[in-house]
Amino acid sequence: MIKAKFKPSKQKKHKSHSFLGRWQRQIGYAWHNVFNYFYQNIFASLLTIFVIAISITLPTIGYILLKNANQAAEQWYPTPNLTVYIDKTLSDEQSKDLIDKFKAISEVENVIYLSRDETREEFKAWSGFDDALDLLTENPLPAVAIVFPIETAKQTNKLHALQAELQKIVGVDDVHLDDSWFTRLMALTNMVKSIVWTISIFMVIAVSLVIGNSIRLNIVARRQTIIVMQLIGATEGFILRPFLYNGIFTGLISAILALVLSKVFILQIDSTMLQVSNVFGKIVSINGLSWDESLLIILFSIIIGWLSAFIATKKYLNEMVIVS
């Protein structure tokens, strides 16, 4: 009966001294310190979280605007193409052979051919000169081929190279490329992209500095405790863990708050988008972040928080060891 009475306690004691048991106690101790410090310094902690959240929100909003600008450009602007005017002396069979040569070019995705009669009807449909064209004894309009480039060729330099290649083919009278809007759009998009990346880099630095300073204040507040822990033989990992978890916790909460602020921003500009829709005659809506993008922002913020806490903690712990 005595063995039966003490057997459960021995098993519990053996379990508490196992690797998993020690690991669970250390993790619990670290998170307990994180939440305890948060509650004891709730005003300063919330202020830090709000500053970091705003710093994350700014590049997030820039990314949302850039993503929606690209989607709007694809919706409002047609795919860049080249209009090839075929020599009027060519017959229909010769023109079709010429179209086959266009399709054989690797940068060409598709070609739409309009015969001379079809171009005449197209011109009459939108110009309003029906009677004037009927007075002419001969059709003055040439056959036209509309060449659509592949996706990788939709760049200004490649479009001009394709234009020069088409111009060299025998039977081509002229090649027209209207890429002014495309060039301006690409320049504007690249400018916005550079601005977003620049702001993001500065915001990452700001977030790292804010988290590092918060960890430094935490270390200063617990200086005596850390010294005692070092004297009784606590490992560096045991001392580091609460501060690292504090960085992770700060990055996580700040990222979630930044996503909420980004959603509020999207809701606030819905009325402006309605006005834009009335002007352009198209339904314009701002698309927010997808789940993948949101998770990526949260993960990135957690990594920044962990790295900032690790660097700051190692730096100040080494200084404390030197001083002591």
PDB file of C-alpha atoms in Angstrom:
ATOM      1  CA  MET A   1       0.000   0.000   0.000  1.00  0.00           C
ATOM      2  CA  ILE A   2       2.900   2.365   0.691  1.00  0.00           C
ATOM      3  CA  LYS A   3       4.396   1.748  -2.767  1.00  0.00           C
ATOM      4  CA  ALA A   4       1.012   2.265  -4.401  1.00  0.00           C
ATOM      5  CA  LYS A   5       0.626   5.561  -2.556  1.00  0.00           C
ATOM      6  CA  PHE A   6       3.966   7.063  -3.623  1.00  0.00           C
ATOM      7  CA  LYS A   7       4.187   5.642  -7.140  1.00  0.00           C
ATOM      8  CA  PRO A   8       2.188   8.449  -8.830  1.00  0.00           C
ATOM      9  CA  SER A   9       4.326  11.141  -7.161  1.00  0.00           C
ATOM     10  CA  LYS A  10       7.527   9.451  -8.388  1.00  0.00           C
ATOM     11  CA  GLN A  11       6.190   9.365 -11.947  1.00  0.00           C
ATOM     12  CA  LYS A  12       5.212  13.025 -11.699  1.00  0.00           C
ATOM     13  CA  LYS A  13       8.644  13.917 -10.362  1.00  0.00           C
ATOM     14  CA  HIS A  14      10.330  11.956 -13.153  1.00  0.00           C
ATOM     15  CA  LYS A  15       8.160  13.708 -15.735  1.00  0.00           C
ATOM     16  CA  SER A  16       8.947  17.144 -14.279  1.00  0.00           C
ATOM     17  CA  HIS A  17      12.696  16.478 -14.645  1.00  0.00           C
ATOM     18  CA  SER A  18      12.421  15.301 -18.255  1.00  0.00           C
ATOM     19  CA  PHE A  19      13.620  17.455 -21.125  1.00  0.00           C
ATOM     20  CA  LEU A  20      10.061  18.212 -22.234  1.00  0.00           C
ATOM     21  CA  GLY A  21       9.046  19.202 -18.721  1.00  0.00           C
ATOM     22  CA  ARG A  22      12.023  21.548 -18.299  1.00  0.00           C
ATOM     23  CA  TRP A  23      11.374  23.050 -21.726  1.00  0.00           C
ATOM     24  CA  GLN A  24       7.713  23.674 -20.885  1.00  0.00           C
ATOM     25  CA  ARG A  25       8.618  25.355 -17.596  1.00  0.00           C
ATOM     26  CA  GLN A  26      11.178  27.604 -19.275  1.00  0.00           C
ATOM     27  CA  ILE A  27       8.737  28.598 -22.028  1.00  0.00           C
ATOM     28  CA  GLY A  28       6.035  29.296 -19.448  1.00  0.00           C
ATOM     29  CA  TYR A  29       8.460  31.325 -17.335  1.00  0.00           C
ATOM     30  CA  ALA A  30       9.490  33.402 -20.362  1.00  0.00           C
ATOM     31  CA  TRP A  31       5.934  34.183 -21.459  1.00  0.00           C
ATOM     32  CA  HIS A  32       4.951  34.929 -17.853  1.00  0.00           C
ATOM     33  CA  ASN A  33       7.705  37.549 -17.756  1.00  0.00           C
ATOM     34  CA  VAL A  34       6.550  39.025 -21.066  1.00  0.00           C
ATOM     35  CA  PHE A  35       2.935  39.483 -19.956  1.00  0.00           C
ATOM     36  CA  ASN A  36       3.957  40.568 -16.473  1.00  0.00           C
ATOM     37  CA  TYR A  37       6.184  43.337 -17.889  1.00  0.00           C
ATOM     38  CA  PHE A  38       3.419  44.332 -20.323  1.00  0.00           C
ATOM     39  CA  TYR A  39       0.850  44.750 -17.534  1.00  0.00           C
ATOM     40  CA  GLN A  40       3.270  46.558 -15.257  1.00  0.00           C
ATOM     41  CA  ASN A  41       4.187  49.022 -18.029  1.00  0.00           C
ATOM     42  CA  ILE A  42       0.966  48.929 -20.006  1.00  0.00           C
ATOM     43  CA  PHE A  43       0.985  52.585 -21.085  1.00  0.00           C
ATOM     44  CA  ALA A  44       4.568  52.510 -22.390  1.00  0.00           C
ATOM     45  CA  SER A  45       3.976  49.105 -24.012  1.00  0.00           C
ATOM     46  CA  LEU A  46       0.827  50.261 -25.802  1.00  0.00           C
ATOM     47  CA  LEU A  47       2.584  53.432 -26.953  1.00  0.00           C
ATOM     48  CA  THR A  48       5.425  51.352 -28.397  1.00  0.00           C
ATOM     49  CA  ILE A  49       2.986  49.023 -30.131  1.00  0.00           C
ATOM     50  CA  PHE A  50       1.071  51.934 -31.683  1.00  0.00           C
ATOM     51  CA  VAL A  51       4.274  53.567 -32.953  1.00  0.00           C
ATOM     52  CA  ILE A  52       5.408  50.300 -34.525  1.00  0.00           C
ATOM     53  CA  ALA A  53       1.932  49.649 -35.960  1.00  0.00           C
ATOM     54  CA  ILE A  54       1.880  53.056 -37.660  1.00  0.00           C
ATOM     55  CA  SER A  55       5.379  52.429 -39.009  1.00  0.00           C
ATOM     56  CA  ILE A  56       4.186  49.145 -40.533  1.00  0.00           C
ATOM     57  CA  THR A  57       0.930  50.691 -41.795  1.00  0.00           C
ATOM     58  CA  LEU A  58       2.635  53.313 -43.990  1.00  0.00           C
ATOM     59  CA  PRO A  59       4.477  50.876 -46.328  1.00  0.00           C
ATOM     60  CA  THR A  60       1.477  48.546 -46.203  1.00  0.00           C
ATOM     61  CA  ILE A  61      -0.793  51.299 -47.522  1.00  0.00           C
ATOM     62  CA  GLY A  62       1.815  52.129 -50.160  1.00  0.00           C
ATOM     63  CA  TYR A  63       1.842  48.492 -51.265  1.00  0.00           C
ATOM     64  CA  ILE A  64      -1.968  48.409 -51.426  1.00  0.00           C
ATOM     65  CA  LEU A  65      -2.039  51.561 -53.577  1.00  0.00           C
ATOM     66  CA  LEU A  66       0.670  50.198 -55.875  1.00  0.00           C
ATOM     67  CA  LYS A  67      -1.137  46.880 -56.283  1.00  0.00           C
ATOM     68  CA  ASN A  68      -4.432  48.573 -57.087  1.00  0.00           C
ATOM     69  CA  ALA A  69      -2.722  51.001 -59.486  1.00  0.00           C
ATOM     70  CA  ASN A  70      -1.318  48.070 -61.444  1.00  0.00           C
ATOM     71  CA  GLN A  71      -4.726  46.385 -61.527  1.00  0.00           C
ATOM     72  CA  ALA A  72      -6.403  49.614 -62.672  1.00  0.00           C
ATOM     73  CA  ALA A  73      -3.815  50.072 -65.396  1.00  0.00           C
ATOM     74  CA  GLU A  74      -4.491  46.584 -66.720  1.00  0.00           C
ATOM     75  CA  GLN A  75      -8.229  47.254 -66.632  1.00  0.00           C
ATOM     76  CA  TRP A  76      -8.310  50.726 -68.208  1.00  0.00           C
ATOM     77  CA  TYR A  77      -5.460  50.556 -70.692  1.00  0.00           C
ATOM     78  CA  PRO A  78      -5.366  48.148 -73.628  1.00  0.00           C
ATOM     79  CA  THR A  79      -2.544  45.747 -74.251  1.00  0.00           C
ATOM     80  CA  PRO A  80       0.260  47.472 -76.201  1.00  0.00           C
ATOM     81  CA  ASN A  81       0.191  46.388 -79.829  1.00  0.00           C
ATOM     82  CA  LEU A  82       1.630  47.328 -83.186  1.00  0.00           C
ATOM     83  CA  THR A  83      -0.385  48.299 -86.233  1.00  0.00           C
ATOM     84  CA  VAL A  84       1.234  47.087 -89.464  1.00  0.00           C
ATOM     85  CA  TYR A  85       0.126  48.724 -92.720  1.00  0.00           C
ATOM     86  CA  ILE A  86       0.527  46.289 -95.611  1.00  0.00           C
ATOM     87  CA  ASP A  87       1.515  47.379 -99.090  1.00  0.00           C
ATOM     88  CA  LYS A  88      -1.641  47.958-101.165  1.00  0.00           C
ATOM     89  CA  THR A  89      -0.109  46.249-104.198  1.00  0.00           C
ATOM     90  CA  LEU A  90      -0.123  42.861-102.458  1.00  0.00           C
ATOM     91  CA  SER A  91      -2.916  40.416-103.155  1.00  0.00           C
ATOM     92  CA  ASP A  92      -4.926  38.681-100.432  1.00  0.00           C
ATOM     93  CA  GLU A  93      -2.825  35.528-100.752  1.00  0.00           C
ATOM     94  CA  GLN A  94       0.401  37.497-100.460  1.00  0.00           C
ATOM     95  CA  SER A  95      -0.972  39.377 -97.475  1.00  0.00           C
ATOM     96  CA  LYS A  96      -1.841  36.105 -95.740  1.00  0.00           C
ATOM     97  CA  ASP A  97       1.682  34.818 -96.365  1.00  0.00           C
ATOM     98  CA  LEU A  98       2.932  38.008 -94.786  1.00  0.00           C
ATOM     99  CA  ILE A  99       0.729  37.361 -91.749  1.00  0.00           C
ATOM    100  CA  ASP A 100       2.317  33.924 -91.390  1.00  0.00           C
ATOM    101  CA  LYS A 101       5.738  35.592 -91.274  1.00  0.00           C
ATOM    102  CA  PHE A 102       4.507  37.855 -88.483  1.00  0.00           C
ATOM    103  CA  LYS A 103       3.240  34.875 -86.485  1.00  0.00           C
ATOM    104  CA  ALA A 104       6.589  33.104 -86.891  1.00  0.00           C
ATOM    105  CA  ILE A 105       8.369  35.819 -84.886  1.00  0.00           C
ATOM    106  CA  SER A 106       9.036  34.599 -81.341  1.00  0.00           C
ATOM    107  CA  GLU A 107       7.968  37.893 -79.708  1.00  0.00           C
ATOM    108  CA  VAL A 108       4.534  37.793 -81.372  1.00  0.00           C
ATOM    109  CA  GLU A 109       1.648  36.170 -79.523  1.00  0.00           C
ATOM    110  CA  ASN A 110      -1.250  36.822 -81.915  1.00  0.00           C
ATOM    111  CA  VAL A 111      -2.041  38.666 -85.142  1.00  0.00           C
ATOM    112  CA  ILE A 112      -5.409  40.043 -86.258  1.00  0.00           C
ATOM    113  CA  TYR A 113      -5.675  40.633 -90.002  1.00  0.00           C
ATOM    114  CA  LEU A 114      -8.066  43.123 -91.608  1.00  0.00           C
ATOM    115  CA  SER A 115      -8.338  43.073 -95.367  1.00  0.00           C
ATOM    116  CA  ARG A 116      -8.717  46.273 -97.397  1.00  0.00           C
ATOM    117  CA  ASP A 117     -12.489  45.840 -97.546  1.00  0.00           C
ATOM    118  CA  GLU A 118     -12.666  45.269 -93.783  1.00  0.00           C
ATOM    119  CA  THR A 119     -10.575  48.364 -93.052  1.00  0.00           C
ATOM    120  CA  ARG A 120     -12.869  50.353 -95.338  1.00  0.00           C
ATOM    121  CA  GLU A 121     -15.939  49.206 -93.382  1.00  0.00           C
ATOM    122  CA  GLU A 122     -14.212  49.909 -90.076  1.00  0.00           C
ATOM    123  CA  PHE A 123     -13.301  53.407 -91.214  1.00  0.00           C
ATOM    124  CA  LYS A 124     -16.829  54.109 -92.405  1.00  0.00           C
ATOM    125  CA  ALA A 125     -18.269  52.864 -89.098  1.00  0.00           C
ATOM    126  CA  TRP A 126     -16.386  55.298 -86.859  1.00  0.00           C
ATOM    127  CA  SER A 127     -15.445  58.210 -89.159  1.00  0.00           C
ATOM    128  CA  GLY A 128     -18.830  59.148 -90.572  1.00  0.00           C
ATOM    129  CA  PHE A 129     -17.476  59.642 -94.117  1.00  0.00           C
ATOM    130  CA  ASP A 130     -19.663  57.003 -95.735  1.00  0.00           C
ATOM    131  CA  ASP A 131     -20.747  59.149 -98.673  1.00  0.00           C
ATOM    132  CA  ALA A 132     -17.235  60.469 -99.321  1.00  0.00           C
ATOM    133  CA  LEU A 133     -15.768  56.977 -99.522  1.00  0.00           C
ATOM    134  CA  ASP A 134     -18.549  55.822-101.827  1.00  0.00           C
ATOM    135  CA  LEU A 135     -17.599  58.568-104.314  1.00  0.00           C
ATOM    136  CA  LEU A 136     -14.085  57.130-104.643  1.00  0.00           C
ATOM    137  CA  THR A 137     -13.565  54.651-107.470  1.00  0.00           C
ATOM    138  CA  GLU A 138     -10.769  52.843-105.609  1.00  0.00           C
ATOM    139  CA  ASN A 139     -10.366  51.903-101.966  1.00  0.00           C
ATOM    140  CA  PRO A 140      -7.556  54.138-100.617  1.00  0.00           C
ATOM    141  CA  LEU A 141      -7.102  52.162 -97.411  1.00  0.00           C
ATOM    142  CA  PRO A 142      -4.475  49.408 -97.067  1.00  0.00           C
ATOM    143  CA  ALA A 143      -4.836  46.054 -95.374  1.00  0.00           C
ATOM    144  CA  VAL A 144      -3.893  46.148 -91.707  1.00  0.00           C
ATOM    145  CA  ALA A 145      -2.378  43.613 -89.315  1.00  0.00           C
ATOM    146  CA  ILE A 146      -2.642  44.209 -85.567  1.00  0.00           C
ATOM    147  CA  VAL A 147       0.285  42.467 -83.878  1.00  0.00           C
ATOM    148  CA  PHE A 148       0.023  41.564 -80.176  1.00  0.00           C
ATOM    149  CA  PRO A 149       3.366  40.912 -78.436  1.00  0.00           C
ATOM    150  CA  ILE A 150       3.953  38.238 -75.820  1.00  0.00           C
ATOM    151  CA  GLU A 151       3.974  39.190 -72.129  1.00  0.00           C
ATOM    152  CA  THR A 152       7.773  39.310 -71.831  1.00  0.00           C
ATOM    153  CA  ALA A 153       7.986  41.654 -74.832  1.00  0.00           C
ATOM    154  CA  LYS A 154       5.706  44.308 -73.286  1.00  0.00           C
ATOM    155  CA  GLN A 155       8.582  46.633 -72.533  1.00  0.00           C
ATOM    156  CA  THR A 156       9.441  49.872 -74.286  1.00  0.00           C
ATOM    157  CA  ASN A 157      12.819  48.763 -75.663  1.00  0.00           C
ATOM    158  CA  LYS A 158      11.527  45.362 -76.787  1.00  0.00           C
ATOM    159  CA  LEU A 159       8.468  46.903 -78.453  1.00  0.00           C
ATOM    160  CA  HIS A 160      10.679  49.255 -80.451  1.00  0.00           C
ATOM    161  CA  ALA A 161      12.934  46.342 -81.408  1.00  0.00           C
ATOM    162  CA  LEU A 162       9.887  44.387 -82.598  1.00  0.00           C
ATOM    163  CA  GLN A 163       8.730  47.427 -84.573  1.00  0.00           C
ATOM    164  CA  ALA A 164      12.094  47.652 -86.335  1.00  0.00           C
ATOM    165  CA  GLU A 165      12.023  43.911 -87.107  1.00  0.00           C
ATOM    166  CA  LEU A 166       8.544  44.122 -88.648  1.00  0.00           C
ATOM    167  CA  GLN A 167       9.546  47.174 -90.668  1.00  0.00           C
ATOM    168  CA  LYS A 168      12.311  45.187 -92.401  1.00  0.00           C
ATOM    169  CA  ILE A 169       9.923  42.566 -93.797  1.00  0.00           C
ATOM    170  CA  VAL A 170       9.222  42.949 -97.490  1.00  0.00           C
ATOM    171  CA  GLY A 171       5.617  43.978 -98.114  1.00  0.00           C
ATOM    172  CA  VAL A 172       5.287  46.093 -94.988  1.00  0.00           C
ATOM    173  CA  ASP A 173       4.522  49.702 -95.790  1.00  0.00           C
ATOM    174  CA  ASP A 174       4.659  51.132 -92.268  1.00  0.00           C
ATOM    175  CA  VAL A 175       4.522  50.021 -88.609  1.00  0.00           C
ATOM    176  CA  HIS A 176       2.849  52.234 -86.039  1.00  0.00           C
ATOM    177  CA  LEU A 177       3.512  51.842 -82.327  1.00  0.00           C
ATOM    178  CA  ASP A 178       1.545  54.012 -79.930  1.00  0.00           C
ATOM    179  CA  ASP A 179       3.453  53.391 -76.722  1.00  0.00           C
ATOM    180  CA  SER A 180       3.417  56.889 -75.258  1.00  0.00           C
ATOM    181  CA  TRP A 181       0.805  55.960 -72.663  1.00  0.00           C
ATOM    182  CA  PHE A 182       2.622  52.703 -71.954  1.00  0.00           C
ATOM    183  CA  THR A 183       5.959  54.463 -71.401  1.00  0.00           C
ATOM    184  CA  ARG A 184       4.401  57.037 -69.081  1.00  0.00           C
ATOM    185  CA  LEU A 185       2.546  54.337 -67.170  1.00  0.00           C
ATOM    186  CA  MET A 186       5.691  52.250 -66.696  1.00  0.00           C
ATOM    187  CA  ALA A 187       7.663  55.312 -65.563  1.00  0.00           C
ATOM    188  CA  LEU A 188       4.940  56.270 -63.075  1.00  0.00           C
ATOM    189  CA  THR A 189       4.664  52.711 -61.775  1.00  0.00           C
ATOM    190  CA  ASN A 190       8.427  52.403 -61.325  1.00  0.00           C
ATOM    191  CA  MET A 191       8.514  55.734 -59.501  1.00  0.00           C
ATOM    192  CA  VAL A 192       5.747  54.683 -57.099  1.00  0.00           C
ATOM    193  CA  LYS A 193       7.461  51.325 -56.587  1.00  0.00           C
ATOM    194  CA  SER A 194      10.747  53.043 -55.699  1.00  0.00           C
ATOM    195  CA  ILE A 195       8.977  55.338 -53.243  1.00  0.00           C
ATOM    196  CA  VAL A 196       7.230  52.399 -51.574  1.00  0.00           C
ATOM    197  CA  TRP A 197      10.490  50.451 -51.255  1.00  0.00           C
ATOM    198  CA  THR A 198      12.305  53.494 -49.835  1.00  0.00           C
ATOM    199  CA  ILE A 199       9.577  54.124 -47.270  1.00  0.00           C
ATOM    200  CA  SER A 200       9.547  50.415 -46.378  1.00  0.00           C
ATOM    201  CA  ILE A 201      13.286  50.358 -45.729  1.00  0.00           C
ATOM    202  CA  PHE A 202      13.115  53.431 -43.493  1.00  0.00           C
ATOM    203  CA  MET A 203      10.114  52.003 -41.658  1.00  0.00           C
ATOM    204  CA  VAL A 204      11.911  48.698 -41.043  1.00  0.00           C
ATOM    205  CA  ILE A 205      14.835  50.615 -39.558  1.00  0.00           C
ATOM    206  CA  ALA A 206      12.434  52.661 -37.417  1.00  0.00           C
ATOM    207  CA  VAL A 207      10.636  49.520 -36.179  1.00  0.00           C
ATOM    208  CA  SER A 208      13.956  47.885 -35.309  1.00  0.00           C
ATOM    209  CA  LEU A 209      15.107  50.937 -33.362  1.00  0.00           C
ATOM    210  CA  VAL A 210      11.825  51.242 -31.463  1.00  0.00           C
ATOM    211  CA  ILE A 211      11.801  47.552 -30.489  1.00  0.00           C
ATOM    212  CA  GLY A 212      15.488  47.694 -29.593  1.00  0.00           C
ATOM    213  CA  ASN A 213      14.959  50.719 -27.365  1.00  0.00           C
ATOM    214  CA  SER A 214      11.965  49.039 -25.688  1.00  0.00           C
ATOM    215  CA  ILE A 215      14.070  45.948 -24.970  1.00  0.00           C
ATOM    216  CA  ARG A 216      16.872  48.145 -23.633  1.00  0.00           C
ATOM    217  CA  LEU A 217      14.493  49.788 -21.159  1.00  0.00           C
ATOM    218  CA  ASN A 218      13.258  46.347 -20.125  1.00  0.00           C
ATOM    219  CA  ILE A 219      16.833  45.197 -19.499  1.00  0.00           C
ATOM    220  CA  VAL A 220      17.639  48.330 -17.487  1.00  0.00           C
ATOM    221  CA  ALA A 221      14.514  47.789 -15.378  1.00  0.00           C
ATOM    222  CA  ARG A 222      15.551  44.181 -14.661  1.00  0.00           C
ATOM    223  CA  ARG A 223      19.271  44.807 -14.340  1.00  0.00           C
ATOM    224  CA  GLN A 224      19.608  43.579 -10.771  1.00  0.00           C
ATOM    225  CA  THR A 225      17.546  40.483 -11.488  1.00  0.00           C
ATOM    226  CA  ILE A 226      19.727  39.620 -14.490  1.00  0.00           C
ATOM    227  CA  ILE A 227      22.923  40.062 -12.446  1.00  0.00           C
ATOM    228  CA  VAL A 228      21.582  37.718  -9.757  1.00  0.00           C
ATOM    229  CA  MET A 229      20.590  35.171 -12.412  1.00  0.00           C
ATOM    230  CA  GLN A 230      24.100  35.308 -13.876  1.00  0.00           C
ATOM    231  CA  LEU A 231      25.651  34.818 -10.429  1.00  0.00           C
ATOM    232  CA  ILE A 232      23.602  31.712  -9.688  1.00  0.00           C
ATOM    233  CA  GLY A 233      24.593  30.185 -13.033  1.00  0.00           C
ATOM    234  CA  ALA A 234      21.627  30.876 -15.330  1.00  0.00           C
ATOM    235  CA  THR A 235      22.470  30.158 -18.956  1.00  0.00           C
ATOM    236  CA  GLU A 236      22.503  32.914 -21.547  1.00  0.00           C
ATOM    237  CA  GLY A 237      19.608  31.296 -23.388  1.00  0.00           C
ATOM    238  CA  PHE A 238      17.499  31.287 -20.233  1.00  0.00           C
ATOM    239  CA  ILE A 239      18.155  35.019 -19.734  1.00  0.00           C
ATOM    240  CA  LEU A 240      17.637  35.851 -23.398  1.00  0.00           C
ATOM    241  CA  ARG A 241      14.371  33.991 -23.868  1.00  0.00           C
ATOM    242  CA  PRO A 242      11.953  36.454 -22.138  1.00  0.00           C
ATOM    243  CA  PHE A 243      13.371  39.398 -24.110  1.00  0.00           C
ATOM    244  CA  LEU A 244      13.193  37.511 -27.405  1.00  0.00           C
ATOM    245  CA  TYR A 245       9.587  36.558 -26.723  1.00  0.00           C
ATOM    246  CA  ASN A 246       8.896  40.189 -25.872  1.00  0.00           C
ATOM    247  CA  GLY A 247      10.161  41.175 -29.323  1.00  0.00           C
ATOM    248  CA  ILE A 248       8.027  38.484 -30.952  1.00  0.00           C
ATOM    249  CA  PHE A 249       4.953  39.563 -28.974  1.00  0.00           C
ATOM    250  CA  THR A 250       5.478  43.236 -29.843  1.00  0.00           C
ATOM    251  CA  GLY A 251       5.947  42.471 -33.542  1.00  0.00           C
ATOM    252  CA  LEU A 252       2.868  40.224 -33.638  1.00  0.00           C
ATOM    253  CA  ILE A 253       0.488  42.664 -31.933  1.00  0.00           C
ATOM    254  CA  SER A 254       1.853  45.606 -33.933  1.00  0.00           C
ATOM    255  CA  ALA A 255       1.376  43.752 -37.230  1.00  0.00           C
ATOM    256  CA  ILE A 256      -2.219  42.833 -36.384  1.00  0.00           C
ATOM    257  CA  LEU A 257      -2.939  46.444 -35.424  1.00  0.00           C
ATOM    258  CA  ALA A 258      -1.297  47.627 -38.671  1.00  0.00           C
ATOM    259  CA  LEU A 259      -3.600  45.342 -40.669  1.00  0.00           C
ATOM    260  CA  VAL A 260      -6.595  46.799 -38.845  1.00  0.00           C
ATOM    261  CA  LEU A 261      -5.419  50.355 -39.608  1.00  0.00           C
ATOM    262  CA  SER A 262      -4.914  49.422 -43.263  1.00  0.00           C
ATOM    263  CA  LYS A 263      -8.471  48.085 -43.396  1.00  0.00           C
ATOM    264  CA  VAL A 264      -9.741  51.325 -41.854  1.00  0.00           C
ATOM    265  CA  PHE A 265      -7.849  53.265 -44.536  1.00  0.00           C
ATOM    266  CA  ILE A 266      -9.524  51.229 -47.291  1.00  0.00           C
ATOM    267  CA  LEU A 267     -12.963  51.839 -45.805  1.00  0.00           C
ATOM    268  CA  GLN A 268     -12.305  55.574 -45.499  1.00  0.00           C
ATOM    269  CA  ILE A 269     -11.484  56.094 -49.190  1.00  0.00           C
ATOM    270  CA  ASP A 270     -14.471  54.168 -50.548  1.00  0.00           C
ATOM    271  CA  SER A 271     -16.376  57.425 -51.055  1.00  0.00           C
ATOM    272  CA  THR A 272     -13.465  58.863 -53.048  1.00  0.00           C
ATOM    273  CA  MET A 273     -13.396  55.779 -55.222  1.00  0.00           C
ATOM    274  CA  LEU A 274     -17.096  56.236 -55.973  1.00  0.00           C
ATOM    275  CA  GLN A 275     -16.355  59.707 -57.341  1.00  0.00           C
ATOM    276  CA  VAL A 276     -13.558  58.295 -59.494  1.00  0.00           C
ATOM    277  CA  SER A 277     -15.965  55.645 -60.786  1.00  0.00           C
ATOM    278  CA  ASN A 278     -18.435  58.328 -61.859  1.00  0.00           C
ATOM    279  CA  VAL A 279     -15.719  60.260 -63.717  1.00  0.00           C
ATOM    280  CA  PHE A 280     -14.254  57.292 -65.590  1.00  0.00           C
ATOM    281  CA  GLY A 281     -17.526  55.460 -66.050  1.00  0.00           C
ATOM    282  CA  LYS A 282     -16.070  52.300 -64.528  1.00  0.00           C
ATOM    283  CA  ILE A 283     -16.551  50.661 -61.169  1.00  0.00           C
ATOM    284  CA  VAL A 284     -13.410  51.350 -59.144  1.00  0.00           C
ATOM    285  CA  SER A 285     -12.808  49.518 -55.896  1.00  0.00           C
ATOM    286  CA  ILE A 286      -9.781  49.214 -53.653  1.00  0.00           C
ATOM    287  CA  ASN A 287      -8.706  45.651 -53.055  1.00  0.00           C
ATOM    288  CA  GLY A 288      -7.138  45.027 -49.667  1.00  0.00           C
ATOM    289  CA  LEU A 289      -4.544  42.500 -48.648  1.00  0.00           C
ATOM    290  CA  SER A 290      -5.075  38.824 -49.274  1.00  0.00           C
ATOM    291  CA  TRP A 291      -4.656  36.251 -46.530  1.00  0.00           C
ATOM    292  CA  ASP A 292      -1.224  35.294 -47.855  1.00  0.00           C
ATOM    293  CA  GLU A 293      -0.082  38.916 -47.879  1.00  0.00           C
ATOM    294  CA  SER A 294      -1.444  39.505 -44.371  1.00  0.00           C
ATOM    295  CA  LEU A 295       0.313  36.422 -43.014  1.00  0.00           C
ATOM    296  CA  LEU A 296       3.530  37.517 -44.731  1.00  0.00           C
ATOM    297  CA  ILE A 297       3.366  40.935 -43.045  1.00  0.00           C
ATOM    298  CA  ILE A 298       2.739  39.302 -39.650  1.00  0.00           C
ATOM    299  CA  LEU A 299       5.611  36.853 -40.154  1.00  0.00           C
ATOM    300  CA  PHE A 300       7.944  39.622 -41.320  1.00  0.00           C
ATOM    301  CA  SER A 301       7.059  41.761 -38.279  1.00  0.00           C
ATOM    302  CA  ILE A 302       7.686  38.833 -35.935  1.00  0.00           C
ATOM    303  CA  ILE A 303      11.104  38.239 -37.523  1.00  0.00           C
ATOM    304  CA  ILE A 304      12.010  41.933 -37.191  1.00  0.00           C
ATOM    305  CA  GLY A 305      10.895  41.891 -33.558  1.00  0.00           C
ATOM    306  CA  TRP A 306      12.937  38.775 -32.797  1.00  0.00           C
ATOM    307  CA  LEU A 307      16.085  40.053 -34.537  1.00  0.00           C
ATOM    308  CA  SER A 308      15.851  43.497 -32.924  1.00  0.00           C
ATOM    309  CA  ALA A 309      15.363  41.954 -29.492  1.00  0.00           C
ATOM    310  CA  PHE A 310      18.244  39.513 -30.033  1.00  0.00           C
ATOM    311  CA  ILE A 311      20.696  42.199 -31.127  1.00  0.00           C
ATOM    312  CA  ALA A 312      19.697  44.635 -28.380  1.00  0.00           C
ATOM    313  CA  THR A 313      19.729  41.966 -25.651  1.00  0.00           C
ATOM    314  CA  LYS A 314      23.109  40.524 -26.661  1.00  0.00           C
ATOM    315  CA  LYS A 315      24.610  44.009 -26.789  1.00  0.00           C
ATOM    316  CA  TYR A 316      23.446  45.100 -23.343  1.00  0.00           C
ATOM    317  CA  LEU A 317      24.044  41.753 -21.701  1.00  0.00           C
ATOM    318  CA  ASN A 318      27.637  41.802 -22.922  1.00  0.00           C
ATOM    319  CA  GLU A 319      28.018  45.320 -21.534  1.00  0.00           C
ATOM    320  CA  MET A 320      26.636  44.172 -18.188  1.00  0.00           C
ATOM    321  CA  VAL A 321      29.114  41.262 -18.093  1.00  0.00           C
ATOM    322  CA  ILE A 322      32.023  43.614 -18.823  1.00  0.00           C
ATOM    323  CA  VAL A 323      30.892  46.096 -16.172  1.00  0.00           C
ATOM    324  CA  SER A 324      30.345  43.410 -13.576  1.00  0.00           C
TER     325      SER A 324
END
